[in-house]
Each structure stands twice: as structure tokens, then as C-alpha cells.
mmCIF file of C-alpha atoms and ligand atoms in Angstrom:
data_model
loop_
_atom_site.group_PDB
_atom_site.id
_atom_site.type_symbol
_atom_site.label_atom_id
_atom_site.label_comp_id
_atom_site.label_asym_id
_atom_site.label_seq_id
_atom_site.Cartn_x
_atom_site.Cartn_y
_atom_site.Cartn_z
ATOM 1 C CA ARG A 11 0.000 0.000 0.000
ATOM 2 C CA GLU A 12 1.552 3.262 -1.128
ATOM 3 C CA PHE A 13 -1.123 5.542 0.283
ATOM 4 C CA LYS A 14 -1.278 5.851 4.064
ATOM 5 C CA ILE A 15 -3.694 7.217 6.620
ATOM 6 C CA ASN A 16 -3.533 8.025 10.335
ATOM 7 C CA ILE A 17 -5.623 6.186 12.909
ATOM 8 C CA ALA A 18 -6.517 7.847 16.225
ATOM 9 C CA ILE A 19 -7.641 5.722 19.166
ATOM 10 C CA ASP A 20 -8.883 7.327 22.392
ATOM 11 C CA GLY A 21 -10.629 6.079 25.496
ATOM 12 C CA PRO A 22 -10.313 5.489 29.243
ATOM 13 C CA ALA A 23 -7.726 3.289 31.001
ATOM 14 C CA GLY A 24 -7.952 -0.426 30.287
ATOM 15 C CA ALA A 25 -10.326 -0.127 27.327
ATOM 16 C CA GLY A 26 -7.821 -2.079 25.222
ATOM 17 C CA LYS A 27 -6.340 0.809 23.243
ATOM 18 C CA SER A 28 -2.666 -0.104 23.326
ATOM 19 C CA THR A 29 -3.132 -3.854 22.802
ATOM 20 C CA VAL A 30 -5.434 -3.295 19.857
ATOM 21 C CA ALA A 31 -3.479 -0.357 18.411
ATOM 22 C CA ARG A 32 -0.302 -2.446 18.392
ATOM 23 C CA LYS A 33 -2.094 -5.242 16.544
ATOM 24 C CA VAL A 34 -3.698 -2.923 14.004
ATOM 25 C CA ALA A 35 -0.322 -1.268 13.353
ATOM 26 C CA LYS A 36 1.265 -4.650 12.774
ATOM 27 C CA GLU A 37 -1.425 -5.734 10.334
ATOM 28 C CA LEU A 38 -1.167 -2.547 8.305
ATOM 29 C CA SER A 39 2.637 -2.279 8.682
ATOM 30 C CA TYR A 40 2.097 1.090 10.371
ATOM 31 C CA VAL A 41 3.935 2.637 13.315
ATOM 32 C CA TYR A 42 2.290 2.437 16.730
ATOM 33 C CA VAL A 43 2.624 5.506 18.955
ATOM 34 C CA ASP A 44 1.575 5.218 22.616
ATOM 35 C CA THR A 45 1.158 8.828 23.756
ATOM 36 C CA GLY A 46 0.291 7.764 27.312
ATOM 37 C CA ALA A 47 3.876 6.523 27.620
ATOM 38 C CA MET A 48 5.089 10.088 27.110
ATOM 39 C CA TYR A 49 2.903 11.429 29.943
ATOM 40 C CA ARG A 50 4.079 8.504 32.058
ATOM 41 C CA ALA A 51 7.765 9.139 31.309
ATOM 42 C CA VAL A 52 7.430 12.805 32.278
ATOM 43 C CA THR A 53 5.616 11.801 35.481
ATOM 44 C CA TRP A 54 8.288 9.253 36.357
ATOM 45 C CA ASP A 55 10.984 11.901 35.941
ATOM 46 C CA MET A 56 9.091 14.467 38.043
ATOM 47 C CA LEU A 57 8.507 11.929 40.846
ATOM 48 C CA ASN A 58 12.209 11.071 40.853
ATOM 49 C CA ARG A 59 13.102 14.720 41.188
ATOM 50 C CA GLY A 60 10.451 15.426 43.788
ATOM 51 C CA ILE A 61 8.681 17.989 41.617
ATOM 52 C CA ASP A 62 4.985 18.127 42.544
ATOM 53 C CA ALA A 63 2.304 18.629 39.876
ATOM 54 C CA GLU A 64 1.035 21.640 41.825
ATOM 55 C CA ASP A 65 4.308 23.439 41.146
ATOM 56 C CA GLU A 66 3.669 24.193 37.473
ATOM 57 C CA THR A 67 6.622 26.544 37.145
ATOM 58 C CA ALA A 68 9.036 23.852 38.307
ATOM 59 C CA VAL A 69 7.347 21.234 36.110
ATOM 60 C CA LEU A 70 7.615 23.374 32.995
ATOM 61 C CA GLU A 71 11.183 24.337 33.747
ATOM 62 C CA ARG A 72 12.134 20.695 34.134
ATOM 63 C CA MET A 73 10.297 19.850 30.857
ATOM 64 C CA GLY A 74 12.952 21.828 29.012
ATOM 65 C CA ALA A 75 15.616 19.346 30.130
ATOM 66 C CA ILE A 76 13.625 16.190 29.366
ATOM 67 C CA ASP A 77 14.162 14.256 26.184
ATOM 68 C CA ILE A 78 11.662 11.497 25.400
ATOM 69 C CA GLU A 79 12.157 9.027 22.618
ATOM 70 C CA LEU A 80 9.653 6.393 21.513
ATOM 71 C CA VAL A 81 11.364 3.518 19.743
ATOM 72 C CA PRO A 82 9.112 1.109 17.858
ATOM 73 C CA GLY A 83 10.221 -2.526 18.242
ATOM 74 C CA ASP A 84 9.078 -6.096 17.642
ATOM 75 C CA GLU A 85 7.808 -6.493 21.173
ATOM 76 C CA GLY A 86 6.144 -3.108 21.248
ATOM 77 C CA GLN A 87 7.341 0.393 21.736
ATOM 78 C CA ARG A 88 10.252 1.137 24.078
ATOM 79 C CA VAL A 89 10.435 4.416 25.939
ATOM 80 C CA TRP A 90 13.696 6.260 26.485
ATOM 81 C CA LEU A 91 14.014 9.207 28.826
ATOM 82 C CA SER A 92 17.159 11.287 28.412
ATOM 83 C CA GLY A 93 19.173 8.209 27.458
ATOM 84 C CA THR A 94 17.664 5.688 29.916
ATOM 85 C CA ASP A 95 15.232 2.925 28.961
ATOM 86 C CA VAL A 96 12.247 3.477 31.307
ATOM 87 C CA THR A 97 9.740 1.228 29.511
ATOM 88 C CA ASP A 98 9.049 -0.897 32.596
ATOM 89 C CA GLU A 99 9.457 1.772 35.278
ATOM 90 C CA ILE A 100 6.702 3.996 33.873
ATOM 91 C CA ARG A 101 4.039 1.303 34.507
ATOM 92 C CA SER A 102 4.414 1.487 38.304
ATOM 93 C CA LEU A 103 1.507 2.181 40.636
ATOM 94 C CA ALA A 104 3.203 5.403 41.728
ATOM 95 C CA VAL A 105 3.042 6.691 38.151
ATOM 96 C CA ASN A 106 -0.544 5.410 37.679
ATOM 97 C CA ARG A 107 -1.610 7.375 40.724
ATOM 98 C CA THR A 108 -0.106 10.719 39.741
ATOM 99 C CA VAL A 109 0.105 10.882 35.940
ATOM 100 C CA SER A 110 -3.317 12.525 35.467
ATOM 101 C CA ARG A 111 -2.305 15.407 37.723
ATOM 102 C CA TYR A 112 0.728 16.243 35.588
ATOM 103 C CA ALA A 113 -1.355 15.693 32.421
ATOM 104 C CA GLN A 114 -3.572 18.623 33.419
ATOM 105 C CA ILE A 115 -0.790 21.151 32.886
ATOM 106 C CA GLU A 116 -1.371 23.082 29.678
ATOM 107 C CA GLY A 117 2.266 23.850 28.808
ATOM 108 C CA LEU A 118 3.237 20.237 29.329
ATOM 109 C CA ARG A 119 0.415 19.064 27.039
ATOM 110 C CA ALA A 120 1.378 21.602 24.375
ATOM 111 C CA GLU A 121 4.926 20.249 24.243
ATOM 112 C CA LEU A 122 3.958 16.603 24.093
ATOM 113 C CA SER A 123 1.175 17.225 21.544
ATOM 114 C CA ALA A 124 3.581 19.044 19.224
ATOM 115 C CA ALA A 125 6.002 16.110 19.388
ATOM 116 C CA GLN A 126 3.148 13.680 18.691
ATOM 117 C CA ARG A 127 2.047 15.640 15.623
ATOM 118 C CA GLN A 128 5.585 15.503 14.289
ATOM 119 C CA MET A 129 5.544 11.719 14.535
ATOM 120 C CA ALA A 130 2.383 11.520 12.423
ATOM 121 C CA LEU A 131 3.380 13.939 9.660
ATOM 122 C CA ARG A 132 4.260 11.233 7.167
ATOM 123 C CA LYS A 133 1.079 9.249 7.945
ATOM 124 C CA GLY A 134 0.969 5.504 8.535
ATOM 125 C CA VAL A 135 0.602 5.975 12.292
ATOM 126 C CA VAL A 136 -1.737 4.323 14.790
ATOM 127 C CA MET A 137 -1.732 6.647 17.796
ATOM 128 C CA ASP A 138 -3.543 6.052 21.077
ATOM 129 C CA GLY A 139 -4.238 8.350 24.001
ATOM 130 C CA ARG A 140 -6.997 10.597 25.342
ATOM 131 C CA ASP A 141 -7.054 13.583 22.988
ATOM 132 C CA ILE A 142 -5.716 12.212 19.713
ATOM 133 C CA GLY A 143 -8.923 12.450 17.639
ATOM 134 C CA THR A 144 -9.924 15.778 19.192
ATOM 135 C CA THR A 145 -6.684 17.733 19.572
ATOM 136 C CA VAL A 146 -3.495 16.026 18.415
ATOM 137 C CA LEU A 147 -4.672 14.642 15.061
ATOM 138 C CA PRO A 148 -8.106 16.168 14.381
ATOM 139 C CA ASP A 149 -7.637 15.251 10.696
ATOM 140 C CA ALA A 150 -6.972 11.557 11.316
ATOM 141 C CA GLU A 151 -8.757 9.522 8.637
ATOM 142 C CA VAL A 152 -9.996 6.932 11.145
ATOM 143 C CA LYS A 153 -11.035 7.853 14.694
ATOM 144 C CA ILE A 154 -12.029 5.322 17.306
ATOM 145 C CA PHE A 155 -13.358 5.955 20.811
ATOM 146 C CA MET A 156 -12.865 2.745 22.749
ATOM 147 C CA THR A 157 -14.784 2.055 25.942
ATOM 148 C CA ALA A 158 -15.648 -0.785 28.342
ATOM 149 C CA THR A 159 -17.306 -0.855 31.751
ATOM 150 C CA VAL A 160 -15.043 0.209 34.611
ATOM 151 C CA GLU A 161 -15.464 -3.245 36.209
ATOM 152 C CA GLU A 162 -14.177 -4.974 33.092
ATOM 153 C CA ARG A 163 -11.336 -2.492 32.659
ATOM 154 C CA ALA A 164 -10.236 -3.026 36.272
ATOM 155 C CA ARG A 165 -10.353 -6.824 35.834
ATOM 156 C CA ARG A 166 -8.150 -6.537 32.730
ATOM 157 C CA ARG A 167 -5.629 -4.354 34.501
ATOM 158 C CA PHE A 168 -5.652 -6.580 37.615
ATOM 159 C CA ARG A 169 -4.654 -9.586 35.517
ATOM 160 C CA GLU A 170 -1.586 -7.839 34.157
ATOM 161 C CA LEU A 171 -0.186 -6.358 37.411
ATOM 162 C CA PRO A 172 3.541 -7.054 37.843
ATOM 163 C CA GLU A 173 4.333 -9.122 40.931
ATOM 164 C CA SER A 174 6.968 -6.654 42.057
ATOM 165 C CA ASP A 175 4.362 -3.954 42.645
ATOM 166 C CA GLU A 176 2.827 -3.573 46.087
ATOM 167 C CA ALA A 177 -0.317 -5.562 46.759
ATOM 168 C CA ILE A 178 -3.529 -3.945 45.574
ATOM 169 C CA THR A 179 -7.024 -5.413 45.553
ATOM 170 C CA LEU A 180 -9.305 -5.478 42.535
ATOM 171 C CA GLU A 181 -11.640 -3.049 44.324
ATOM 172 C CA GLN A 182 -8.812 -0.594 44.995
ATOM 173 C CA LEU A 183 -7.657 -0.808 41.413
ATOM 174 C CA GLU A 184 -11.166 -0.147 40.152
ATOM 175 C CA SER A 185 -11.479 2.931 42.318
ATOM 176 C CA GLU A 186 -8.055 4.226 41.207
ATOM 177 C CA ILE A 187 -8.979 3.764 37.549
ATOM 178 C CA ALA A 188 -12.289 5.546 38.119
ATOM 179 C CA GLN A 189 -10.456 8.435 39.778
ATOM 180 C CA ARG A 190 -7.992 8.749 36.899
ATOM 181 C CA ASP A 191 -10.865 8.675 34.352
ATOM 182 C CA GLU A 192 -12.604 11.398 36.322
ATOM 183 C CA LEU A 193 -9.533 13.669 36.234
ATOM 184 C CA ASP A 194 -8.960 12.959 32.529
ATOM 185 C CA ARG A 195 -12.603 13.655 31.616
ATOM 186 C CA ASN A 196 -12.917 16.848 33.604
ATOM 187 C CA ARG A 197 -9.651 18.670 33.015
ATOM 188 C CA GLU A 198 -9.804 21.990 31.203
ATOM 189 C CA VAL A 199 -7.222 21.353 28.493
ATOM 190 C CA SER A 200 -8.087 18.651 25.941
ATOM 191 C CA PRO A 201 -10.072 16.365 28.231
ATOM 192 C CA LEU A 202 -10.959 12.762 27.436
ATOM 193 C CA VAL A 203 -14.018 13.161 25.238
ATOM 194 C CA CYS A 204 -15.352 11.352 22.194
ATOM 195 C CA ALA A 205 -14.697 13.303 18.979
ATOM 196 C CA ALA A 206 -17.886 14.123 17.062
ATOM 197 C CA ASP A 207 -16.697 12.077 14.096
ATOM 198 C CA ALA A 208 -15.297 9.086 16.026
ATOM 199 C CA THR A 209 -16.704 5.558 15.941
ATOM 200 C CA VAL A 210 -17.528 4.300 19.424
ATOM 201 C CA LEU A 211 -16.448 0.718 20.160
ATOM 202 C CA ASP A 212 -17.652 -0.805 23.425
ATOM 203 C CA THR A 213 -15.153 -3.624 23.940
ATOM 204 C CA THR A 214 -16.637 -5.006 27.191
ATOM 205 C CA ASN A 215 -17.686 -8.213 25.486
ATOM 206 C CA MET A 216 -15.294 -8.186 22.551
ATOM 207 C CA THR A 217 -12.040 -10.070 22.091
ATOM 208 C CA ILE A 218 -8.865 -8.262 21.118
ATOM 209 C CA ASP A 219 -9.063 -9.813 17.632
ATOM 210 C CA GLU A 220 -12.633 -8.649 17.111
ATOM 211 C CA VAL A 221 -11.796 -5.076 18.056
ATOM 212 C CA ALA A 222 -8.681 -5.017 15.872
ATOM 213 C CA GLU A 223 -10.627 -6.445 12.954
ATOM 214 C CA ALA A 224 -13.314 -3.763 13.237
ATOM 215 C CA ILE A 225 -10.658 -1.044 13.052
ATOM 216 C CA VAL A 226 -8.723 -2.617 10.177
ATOM 217 C CA ARG A 227 -12.009 -2.866 8.270
ATOM 218 C CA GLN A 228 -12.587 0.879 8.695
ATOM 219 C CA ALA A 229 -9.037 1.614 7.626
ATOM 220 C CA ASP A 230 -9.388 -0.558 4.524
ATOM 221 C CA LEU A 231 -12.593 1.210 3.621
ATOM 222 C CA LYS A 232 -10.901 4.616 3.850
ATOM 223 C CA LEU A 233 -7.874 3.398 1.927
ATOM 224 C CA SER A 234 -9.952 1.986 -0.911
ATOM 225 C CA ARG A 235 -11.986 5.186 -1.163
ATOM 226 C CA THR A 236 -9.165 7.708 -1.032
ATOM 227 C CA GLY A 237 -6.181 5.738 -2.183
ATOM 228 C CA GLN A 238 -6.733 5.483 -5.905
HETATM 229 O O1 CDP B 22 -2.542 2.684 29.656
HETATM 230 P P1 CDP B 22 -3.524 3.515 30.416
HETATM 231 O O2 CDP B 22 -4.831 3.572 29.708
HETATM 232 O O3 CDP B 22 -3.615 3.181 31.845
HETATM 233 O O4 CDP B 22 -2.994 4.982 30.426
HETATM 234 P P2 CDP B 22 -2.044 5.677 29.403
HETATM 235 O O5 CDP B 22 -2.608 5.641 28.045
HETATM 236 O O6 CDP B 22 -0.685 5.142 29.594
HETATM 237 O O7 CDP B 22 -2.131 7.180 29.897
HETATM 238 C C1 CDP B 22 -1.755 7.528 31.218
HETATM 239 C C2 CDP B 22 -2.305 8.893 31.545
HETATM 240 O O8 CDP B 22 -1.682 9.861 30.705
HETATM 241 C C3 CDP B 22 -3.788 9.093 31.312
HETATM 242 O O9 CDP B 22 -4.575 8.681 32.423
HETATM 243 C C4 CDP B 22 -3.875 10.592 31.072
HETATM 244 O O10 CDP B 22 -3.912 11.308 32.284
HETATM 245 C C5 CDP B 22 -2.571 10.896 30.379
HETATM 246 N N1 CDP B 22 -2.715 10.995 28.918
HETATM 247 C C6 CDP B 22 -3.236 12.158 28.391
HETATM 248 O O11 CDP B 22 -3.609 13.048 29.147
HETATM 249 N N2 CDP B 22 -3.308 12.331 27.050
HETATM 250 C C7 CDP B 22 -2.919 11.378 26.206
HETATM 251 N N3 CDP B 22 -2.976 11.590 24.883
HETATM 252 C C8 CDP B 22 -2.415 10.162 26.715
HETATM 253 C C9 CDP B 22 -2.335 10.004 28.084
HETATM 254 O O1 CDP B 23 -4.349 0.842 26.477
HETATM 255 P P1 CDP B 23 -5.518 0.619 27.380
HETATM 256 O O2 CDP B 23 -5.301 1.129 28.743
HETATM 257 O O3 CDP B 23 -6.794 1.138 26.799
HETATM 258 O O4 CDP B 23 -5.737 -0.957 27.499
HETATM 259 P P2 CDP B 23 -4.709 -2.143 27.260
HETATM 260 O O5 CDP B 23 -3.534 -1.933 28.110
HETATM 261 O O6 CDP B 23 -4.494 -2.334 25.809
HETATM 262 O O7 CDP B 23 -5.559 -3.387 27.753
HETATM 263 C C1 CDP B 23 -5.623 -3.768 29.108
HETATM 264 C C2 CDP B 23 -5.675 -5.279 29.208
HETATM 265 O O8 CDP B 23 -6.937 -5.744 28.713
HETATM 266 C C3 CDP B 23 -4.615 -6.014 28.421
HETATM 267 O O9 CDP B 23 -4.062 -7.005 29.262
HETATM 268 C C4 CDP B 23 -5.371 -6.648 27.272
HETATM 269 O O10 CDP B 23 -4.815 -7.874 26.885
HETATM 270 C C5 CDP B 23 -6.746 -6.824 27.827
HETATM 271 N N1 CDP B 23 -7.830 -6.753 26.815
HETATM 272 C C6 CDP B 23 -8.831 -7.695 26.797
HETATM 273 O O11 CDP B 23 -8.810 -8.592 27.610
HETATM 274 N N2 CDP B 23 -9.848 -7.630 25.859
HETATM 275 C C7 CDP B 23 -9.893 -6.647 24.971
HETATM 276 N N3 CDP B 23 -10.887 -6.599 24.067
HETATM 277 C C8 CDP B 23 -8.883 -5.669 24.995
HETATM 278 C C9 CDP B 23 -7.864 -5.742 25.944
#
């Protein structure tokens, strides 16, 4: 396929965005970009330096010294922060619990969004996040808003918890996910909201393959209409 499009996938935590986006990218030979990893990497750095999200001046000043690189690979994207591979570290509970507070800061979002747009300039990108279809890539040819009940999303996340993390119950995890959704949906700058022209996919009772197939079908439709 010579002609390429961009695919934007948004939705709350645990909806299946990254798993499905990775699969769709593989099938189309596109590049997968996990924008959440960038917010996580920034958060990890700020926590290490003891910079609180309330201190916006300090956060933005520190942003100037941070260099994030997303490296696509066979086993998914790897995340490098100023020369260190932080792919595993950024999935910690400490980052889960604070990332949405840093993600509310307008200047921080502006910087990361600009970098994300750069990555999609040449098309052929499957990008997932919270504001991709609305703010980062409003011209994406395919836009998906992926959802699932909070109970199902918590169950999915519970299953994949690393053993090294502190113990957390399913109920606690569900309430933490609900809290993060709440912050993401209600922030002032590019909140988590379904774009007017996005297709809503409720994945509660869908397998990963079914969801990926539905998206590839939409992409194929667009490609056959615009590509010739
Ligand atoms: O993987 P999970 O759904 O748990 O979250 P993520 O995609 O890694 O994103 C982590 C957090 O980063 C979200 O809860 C948002 O607060 C923030 N985020 C955002 O604000 N905008 C994006 N485009 C992506 C992530
Ligand atoms: O990226 P996001 O937070 O939206 O979700 P994810 O990390 O891709 O998916 C969370 C977990 O749910 C993963 O372990 C997936 O394998 C699983 N999943 C599932 O069981 N059924 C789906 N339809 C999609 C994802």
C-alpha cells in the first residue's frame, strides 16, 4: 500500500487501546505511537526529582531538560528518557496514581502534543491516548473511541499487574482507575471526550481480535476510497 492514513484511538484506562493499536499497526505495517507513555515518562521523571504537579513553574522548567524518545520494536514500543530505557518503570503504581495530575498542565500538554504531531506527519501511524482524535490529530482519517465498563477495565488491569508492585485489591484498582478517568474527563485542556466524528467501540464483550478487525475494516474502507 503506497497511500497511508492516520488512525486515532482514544478512550479510558484499560479499554484495550494499546493492545489493539499495536495489533492494528502490525497488520497494516504502520507505526504504533503510545502517547500515554510520554505522559508517564514525564511523570516518572518528576517523581524522581520530587517535583509536585502543583508546582507548574518547576514542572515546565524541568520539561525543558527532558528528552523522550519512543522507539518502535518487535515487542512493542520502548520508551527512552534522556538516554535511559524506562519502559518498565513507567508502569508502576506510583506513576498510575499521579500521571493525570501532571497531564492537566497546559504547557506540558502543548509540548507533548507538538512532538506527537511531528511523529504523524508522514502518515501511517496508529496513535492512542486521550485527545488524539480531538486535539493532536483532528484530521486523522480513522477515529475510534474505545470504551468498556469500569469493572471490566479493572479486571483486565488486575490480571496484568507485575508481581513486584505492592499488593492492591481489585476493588482498589477499580477505584483508582475511576479516579484517573474522572480527572482525565474533567480537566480543562483537551479532556478525554469522544470526537464528534469518532466511531464508538464498546469492547466489554469483545475479544482483542474482534476489536482489531473492526478497526482494520474501517481503515481498509478509507484506503480503498481515497487511495486510488
Ligand atoms: O494505559 P492507560 O490507559 O492506563 O494509560 P495511558 O494511556 O498510559 O495514559 C496515562 C495517563 O496519561 C492518562 O490517564 C492521562 O492522564 C494521560 N494521557 C493524556 O492526558 N493524554 C494522552 N494523549 C495520553 C495520556
Ligand atoms: O491501552 P488501554 O489502557 O486502553 O488498554 P490495554 O492496556 O491495551 O488493555 C488492558 C488489558 O486488557 C490487556 O491485558 C489486554 O490484553 C486486555 N484486553 C482484553 O482482555 N480484551 C480486549 N478486548 C482488549 C484488551
